[in-house]
Amino acid sequence: MSGPTKTMAVLTCAALVMATAYTVALGSSGWLWFGWVVLGVATIGMAASESGTPSGPRRRPPTGPRRPA
């Protein structure tokens, strides 16, 4: 994972802890949980799109010993 994706994952986990604490202290809020789900889906989307792209150019495998000309 790259830096921005890790940051998004940490923020998503922190938002989960805060939403749970809010629910325990003040009662459930549907919009709060809906927002957390949207944030979670966006985080999963970032991680999935990052893992689908290669990190650099692919190198060709060696073709075998070279014959002198």
mmCIF file of N, CA and C in Angstrom:
data_model
loop_
_atom_site.group_PDB
_atom_site.id
_atom_site.type_symbol
_atom_site.label_atom_id
_atom_site.label_comp_id
_atom_site.label_asym_id
_atom_site.label_seq_id
_atom_site.Cartn_x
_atom_site.Cartn_y
_atom_site.Cartn_z
ATOM 1 N N MET A 1 0.831 -1.181 0.000
ATOM 2 C CA MET A 1 0.000 0.000 0.000
ATOM 3 C C MET A 1 0.874 1.241 0.000
ATOM 4 N N SER A 2 0.448 2.239 -0.725
ATOM 5 C CA SER A 2 1.181 3.493 -0.753
ATOM 6 C C SER A 2 0.763 4.370 0.421
ATOM 7 N N GLY A 3 1.429 5.486 0.574
ATOM 8 C CA GLY A 3 1.164 6.399 1.673
ATOM 9 C C GLY A 3 -0.282 6.884 1.738
ATOM 10 N N PRO A 4 -0.841 7.400 0.633
ATOM 11 C CA PRO A 4 -2.220 7.892 0.696
ATOM 12 C C PRO A 4 -3.241 6.794 1.032
ATOM 13 N N THR A 5 -3.019 5.594 0.560
ATOM 14 C CA THR A 5 -3.947 4.503 0.846
ATOM 15 C C THR A 5 -3.867 4.096 2.316
ATOM 16 N N LYS A 6 -2.659 4.075 2.866
ATOM 17 C CA LYS A 6 -2.506 3.766 4.293
ATOM 18 C C LYS A 6 -3.176 4.837 5.142
ATOM 19 N N THR A 7 -3.013 6.096 4.749
ATOM 20 C CA THR A 7 -3.642 7.193 5.485
ATOM 21 C C THR A 7 -5.157 7.062 5.453
ATOM 22 N N MET A 8 -5.689 6.733 4.298
ATOM 23 C CA MET A 8 -7.141 6.564 4.172
ATOM 24 C C MET A 8 -7.615 5.395 5.037
ATOM 25 N N ALA A 9 -6.864 4.319 5.091
ATOM 26 C CA ALA A 9 -7.238 3.170 5.911
ATOM 27 C C ALA A 9 -7.221 3.526 7.398
ATOM 28 N N VAL A 10 -6.226 4.282 7.822
ATOM 29 C CA VAL A 10 -6.156 4.708 9.225
ATOM 30 C C VAL A 10 -7.325 5.626 9.560
ATOM 31 N N LEU A 11 -7.645 6.548 8.671
ATOM 32 C CA LEU A 11 -8.785 7.442 8.899
ATOM 33 C C LEU A 11 -10.098 6.663 8.954
ATOM 34 N N THR A 12 -10.225 5.643 8.127
ATOM 35 C CA THR A 12 -11.430 4.821 8.142
ATOM 36 C C THR A 12 -11.567 4.079 9.472
ATOM 37 N N CYS A 13 -10.470 3.543 9.969
ATOM 38 C CA CYS A 13 -10.506 2.855 11.271
ATOM 39 C C CYS A 13 -10.812 3.836 12.395
ATOM 40 N N ALA A 14 -10.227 5.020 12.341
ATOM 41 C CA ALA A 14 -10.509 6.035 13.363
ATOM 42 C C ALA A 14 -11.968 6.463 13.312
ATOM 43 N N ALA A 15 -12.515 6.586 12.108
ATOM 44 C CA ALA A 15 -13.929 6.951 11.974
ATOM 45 C C ALA A 15 -14.832 5.856 12.534
ATOM 46 N N LEU A 16 -14.425 4.596 12.378
ATOM 47 C CA LEU A 16 -15.199 3.494 12.943
ATOM 48 C C LEU A 16 -15.218 3.574 14.468
ATOM 49 N N VAL A 17 -14.065 3.841 15.054
ATOM 50 C CA VAL A 17 -13.991 3.962 16.515
ATOM 51 C C VAL A 17 -14.853 5.138 16.985
ATOM 52 N N MET A 18 -14.777 6.265 16.281
ATOM 53 C CA MET A 18 -15.567 7.434 16.672
ATOM 54 C C MET A 18 -17.061 7.188 16.495
ATOM 55 N N ALA A 19 -17.452 6.536 15.419
ATOM 56 C CA ALA A 19 -18.875 6.246 15.202
ATOM 57 C C ALA A 19 -19.394 5.291 16.271
ATOM 58 N N THR A 20 -18.578 4.320 16.646
ATOM 59 C CA THR A 20 -18.989 3.387 17.701
ATOM 60 C C THR A 20 -19.117 4.113 19.038
ATOM 61 N N ALA A 21 -18.163 4.980 19.356
ATOM 62 C CA ALA A 21 -18.221 5.736 20.609
ATOM 63 C C ALA A 21 -19.437 6.658 20.636
ATOM 64 N N TYR A 22 -19.732 7.298 19.523
ATOM 65 C CA TYR A 22 -20.907 8.174 19.441
ATOM 66 C C TYR A 22 -22.185 7.374 19.657
ATOM 67 N N THR A 23 -22.248 6.204 19.031
ATOM 68 C CA THR A 23 -23.436 5.364 19.161
ATOM 69 C C THR A 23 -23.620 4.899 20.604
ATOM 70 N N VAL A 24 -22.538 4.536 21.258
ATOM 71 C CA VAL A 24 -22.633 4.084 22.649
ATOM 72 C C VAL A 24 -23.050 5.241 23.557
ATOM 73 N N ALA A 25 -22.494 6.426 23.333
ATOM 74 C CA ALA A 25 -22.744 7.556 24.226
ATOM 75 C C ALA A 25 -24.083 8.245 23.972
ATOM 76 N N LEU A 26 -24.429 8.464 22.723
ATOM 77 C CA LEU A 26 -25.590 9.294 22.403
ATOM 78 C C LEU A 26 -26.695 8.572 21.645
ATOM 79 N N GLY A 27 -26.470 7.365 21.217
ATOM 80 C CA GLY A 27 -27.482 6.642 20.456
ATOM 81 C C GLY A 27 -27.113 6.578 18.983
ATOM 82 N N SER A 28 -27.782 5.707 18.293
ATOM 83 C CA SER A 28 -27.447 5.436 16.901
ATOM 84 C C SER A 28 -27.871 6.570 15.976
ATOM 85 N N SER A 29 -27.088 6.785 14.953
ATOM 86 C CA SER A 29 -27.410 7.752 13.913
ATOM 87 C C SER A 29 -27.204 7.064 12.569
ATOM 88 N N GLY A 30 -28.276 6.934 11.806
ATOM 89 C CA GLY A 30 -28.194 6.263 10.517
ATOM 90 C C GLY A 30 -27.259 6.955 9.543
ATOM 91 N N TRP A 31 -27.282 8.300 9.537
ATOM 92 C CA TRP A 31 -26.420 9.049 8.623
ATOM 93 C C TRP A 31 -24.944 8.874 8.970
ATOM 94 N N LEU A 32 -24.660 8.771 10.257
ATOM 95 C CA LEU A 32 -23.278 8.553 10.695
ATOM 96 C C LEU A 32 -22.755 7.224 10.159
ATOM 97 N N TRP A 33 -23.546 6.180 10.306
ATOM 98 C CA TRP A 33 -23.119 4.868 9.828
ATOM 99 C C TRP A 33 -23.107 4.801 8.305
ATOM 100 N N PHE A 34 -24.036 5.491 7.664
ATOM 101 C CA PHE A 34 -24.022 5.544 6.204
ATOM 102 C C PHE A 34 -22.740 6.213 5.709
ATOM 103 N N GLY A 35 -22.344 7.300 6.363
ATOM 104 C CA GLY A 35 -21.103 7.987 5.993
ATOM 105 C C GLY A 35 -19.892 7.106 6.189
ATOM 106 N N TRP A 36 -19.907 6.326 7.278
ATOM 107 C CA TRP A 36 -18.769 5.431 7.510
ATOM 108 C C TRP A 36 -18.701 4.345 6.441
ATOM 109 N N VAL A 37 -19.836 3.819 6.046
ATOM 110 C CA VAL A 37 -19.858 2.788 4.995
ATOM 111 C C VAL A 37 -19.333 3.364 3.683
ATOM 112 N N VAL A 38 -19.737 4.580 3.348
ATOM 113 C CA VAL A 38 -19.243 5.220 2.122
ATOM 114 C C VAL A 38 -17.727 5.403 2.201
ATOM 115 N N LEU A 39 -17.224 5.833 3.357
ATOM 116 C CA LEU A 39 -15.785 5.985 3.545
ATOM 117 C C LEU A 39 -15.069 4.641 3.418
ATOM 118 N N GLY A 40 -15.647 3.599 3.979
ATOM 119 C CA GLY A 40 -15.058 2.263 3.875
ATOM 120 C C GLY A 40 -15.009 1.761 2.443
ATOM 121 N N VAL A 41 -16.077 1.986 1.697
ATOM 122 C CA VAL A 41 -16.104 1.549 0.291
ATOM 123 C C VAL A 41 -15.076 2.330 -0.528
ATOM 124 N N ALA A 42 -14.933 3.619 -0.246
ATOM 125 C CA ALA A 42 -13.932 4.421 -0.954
ATOM 126 C C ALA A 42 -12.517 3.922 -0.634
ATOM 127 N N THR A 43 -12.288 3.542 0.610
ATOM 128 C CA THR A 43 -10.973 3.014 0.998
ATOM 129 C C THR A 43 -10.687 1.695 0.295
ATOM 130 N N ILE A 44 -11.672 0.820 0.263
ATOM 131 C CA ILE A 44 -11.505 -0.456 -0.437
ATOM 132 C C ILE A 44 -11.251 -0.217 -1.923
ATOM 133 N N GLY A 45 -11.954 0.745 -2.489
ATOM 134 C CA GLY A 45 -11.752 1.079 -3.903
ATOM 135 C C GLY A 45 -10.346 1.587 -4.181
ATOM 136 N N MET A 46 -9.826 2.429 -3.276
ATOM 137 C CA MET A 46 -8.445 2.907 -3.444
ATOM 138 C C MET A 46 -7.454 1.760 -3.385
ATOM 139 N N ALA A 47 -7.636 0.867 -2.423
ATOM 140 C CA ALA A 47 -6.716 -0.257 -2.282
ATOM 141 C C ALA A 47 -6.797 -1.188 -3.486
ATOM 142 N N ALA A 48 -8.001 -1.419 -3.991
ATOM 143 C CA ALA A 48 -8.168 -2.314 -5.136
ATOM 144 C C ALA A 48 -7.579 -1.703 -6.408
ATOM 145 N N SER A 49 -7.780 -0.406 -6.605
ATOM 146 C CA SER A 49 -7.248 0.213 -7.824
ATOM 147 C C SER A 49 -5.729 0.288 -7.776
ATOM 148 N N GLU A 50 -5.176 0.435 -6.587
ATOM 149 C CA GLU A 50 -3.726 0.485 -6.461
ATOM 150 C C GLU A 50 -3.095 -0.877 -6.729
ATOM 151 N N SER A 51 -3.734 -1.945 -6.267
ATOM 152 C CA SER A 51 -3.150 -3.273 -6.440
ATOM 153 C C SER A 51 -3.293 -3.771 -7.874
ATOM 154 N N GLY A 52 -4.155 -3.174 -8.656
ATOM 155 C CA GLY A 52 -4.353 -3.621 -10.032
ATOM 156 C C GLY A 52 -3.364 -3.045 -11.016
ATOM 157 N N THR A 53 -2.668 -1.988 -10.625
ATOM 158 C CA THR A 53 -1.723 -1.368 -11.544
ATOM 159 C C THR A 53 -0.307 -1.822 -11.203
ATOM 160 N N PRO A 54 0.492 -2.129 -12.208
ATOM 161 C CA PRO A 54 1.866 -2.550 -11.924
ATOM 162 C C PRO A 54 2.672 -1.384 -11.369
ATOM 163 N N SER A 55 3.636 -1.687 -10.539
ATOM 164 C CA SER A 55 4.420 -0.648 -9.882
ATOM 165 C C SER A 55 5.484 -0.060 -10.800
ATOM 166 N N GLY A 56 5.840 -0.739 -11.840
ATOM 167 C CA GLY A 56 6.871 -0.246 -12.752
ATOM 168 C C GLY A 56 6.850 -1.020 -14.051
ATOM 169 N N PRO A 57 7.740 -0.666 -14.957
ATOM 170 C CA PRO A 57 7.769 -1.390 -16.228
ATOM 171 C C PRO A 57 8.223 -2.828 -16.027
ATOM 172 N N ARG A 58 7.623 -3.710 -16.793
ATOM 173 C CA ARG A 58 8.010 -5.123 -16.706
ATOM 174 C C ARG A 58 9.268 -5.359 -17.514
ATOM 175 N N ARG A 59 10.103 -6.209 -16.983
ATOM 176 C CA ARG A 59 11.326 -6.560 -17.687
ATOM 177 C C ARG A 59 11.120 -7.894 -18.382
ATOM 178 N N ARG A 60 11.694 -8.001 -19.539
ATOM 179 C CA ARG A 60 11.593 -9.267 -20.275
ATOM 180 C C ARG A 60 12.483 -10.307 -19.620
ATOM 181 N N PRO A 61 12.008 -11.530 -19.556
ATOM 182 C CA PRO A 61 12.861 -12.575 -18.997
ATOM 183 C C PRO A 61 14.012 -12.884 -19.964
ATOM 184 N N PRO A 62 15.115 -13.355 -19.447
ATOM 185 C CA PRO A 62 16.228 -13.699 -20.349
ATOM 186 C C PRO A 62 15.822 -14.824 -21.297
ATOM 187 N N THR A 63 16.303 -14.725 -22.511
ATOM 188 C CA THR A 63 15.941 -15.705 -23.529
ATOM 189 C C THR A 63 16.885 -16.893 -23.559
ATOM 190 N N GLY A 64 17.910 -16.873 -22.775
ATOM 191 C CA GLY A 64 18.869 -17.974 -22.781
ATOM 192 C C GLY A 64 20.253 -17.475 -23.090
ATOM 193 N N PRO A 65 21.196 -18.372 -23.203
ATOM 194 C CA PRO A 65 22.574 -17.934 -23.483
ATOM 195 C C PRO A 65 22.657 -17.344 -24.889
ATOM 196 N N ARG A 66 23.422 -16.293 -25.001
ATOM 197 C CA ARG A 66 23.590 -15.643 -26.302
ATOM 198 C C ARG A 66 24.680 -16.371 -27.092
ATOM 199 N N ARG A 67 24.438 -16.515 -28.353
ATOM 200 C CA ARG A 67 25.424 -17.143 -29.230
ATOM 201 C C ARG A 67 26.303 -16.074 -29.846
ATOM 202 N N PRO A 68 27.575 -16.329 -29.920
ATOM 203 C CA PRO A 68 28.461 -15.340 -30.570
ATOM 204 C C PRO A 68 28.155 -15.257 -32.055
ATOM 205 N N ALA A 69 28.263 -14.061 -32.595
ATOM 206 C CA ALA A 69 27.948 -13.852 -34.014
ATOM 207 C C ALA A 69 29.051 -14.276 -34.934
#
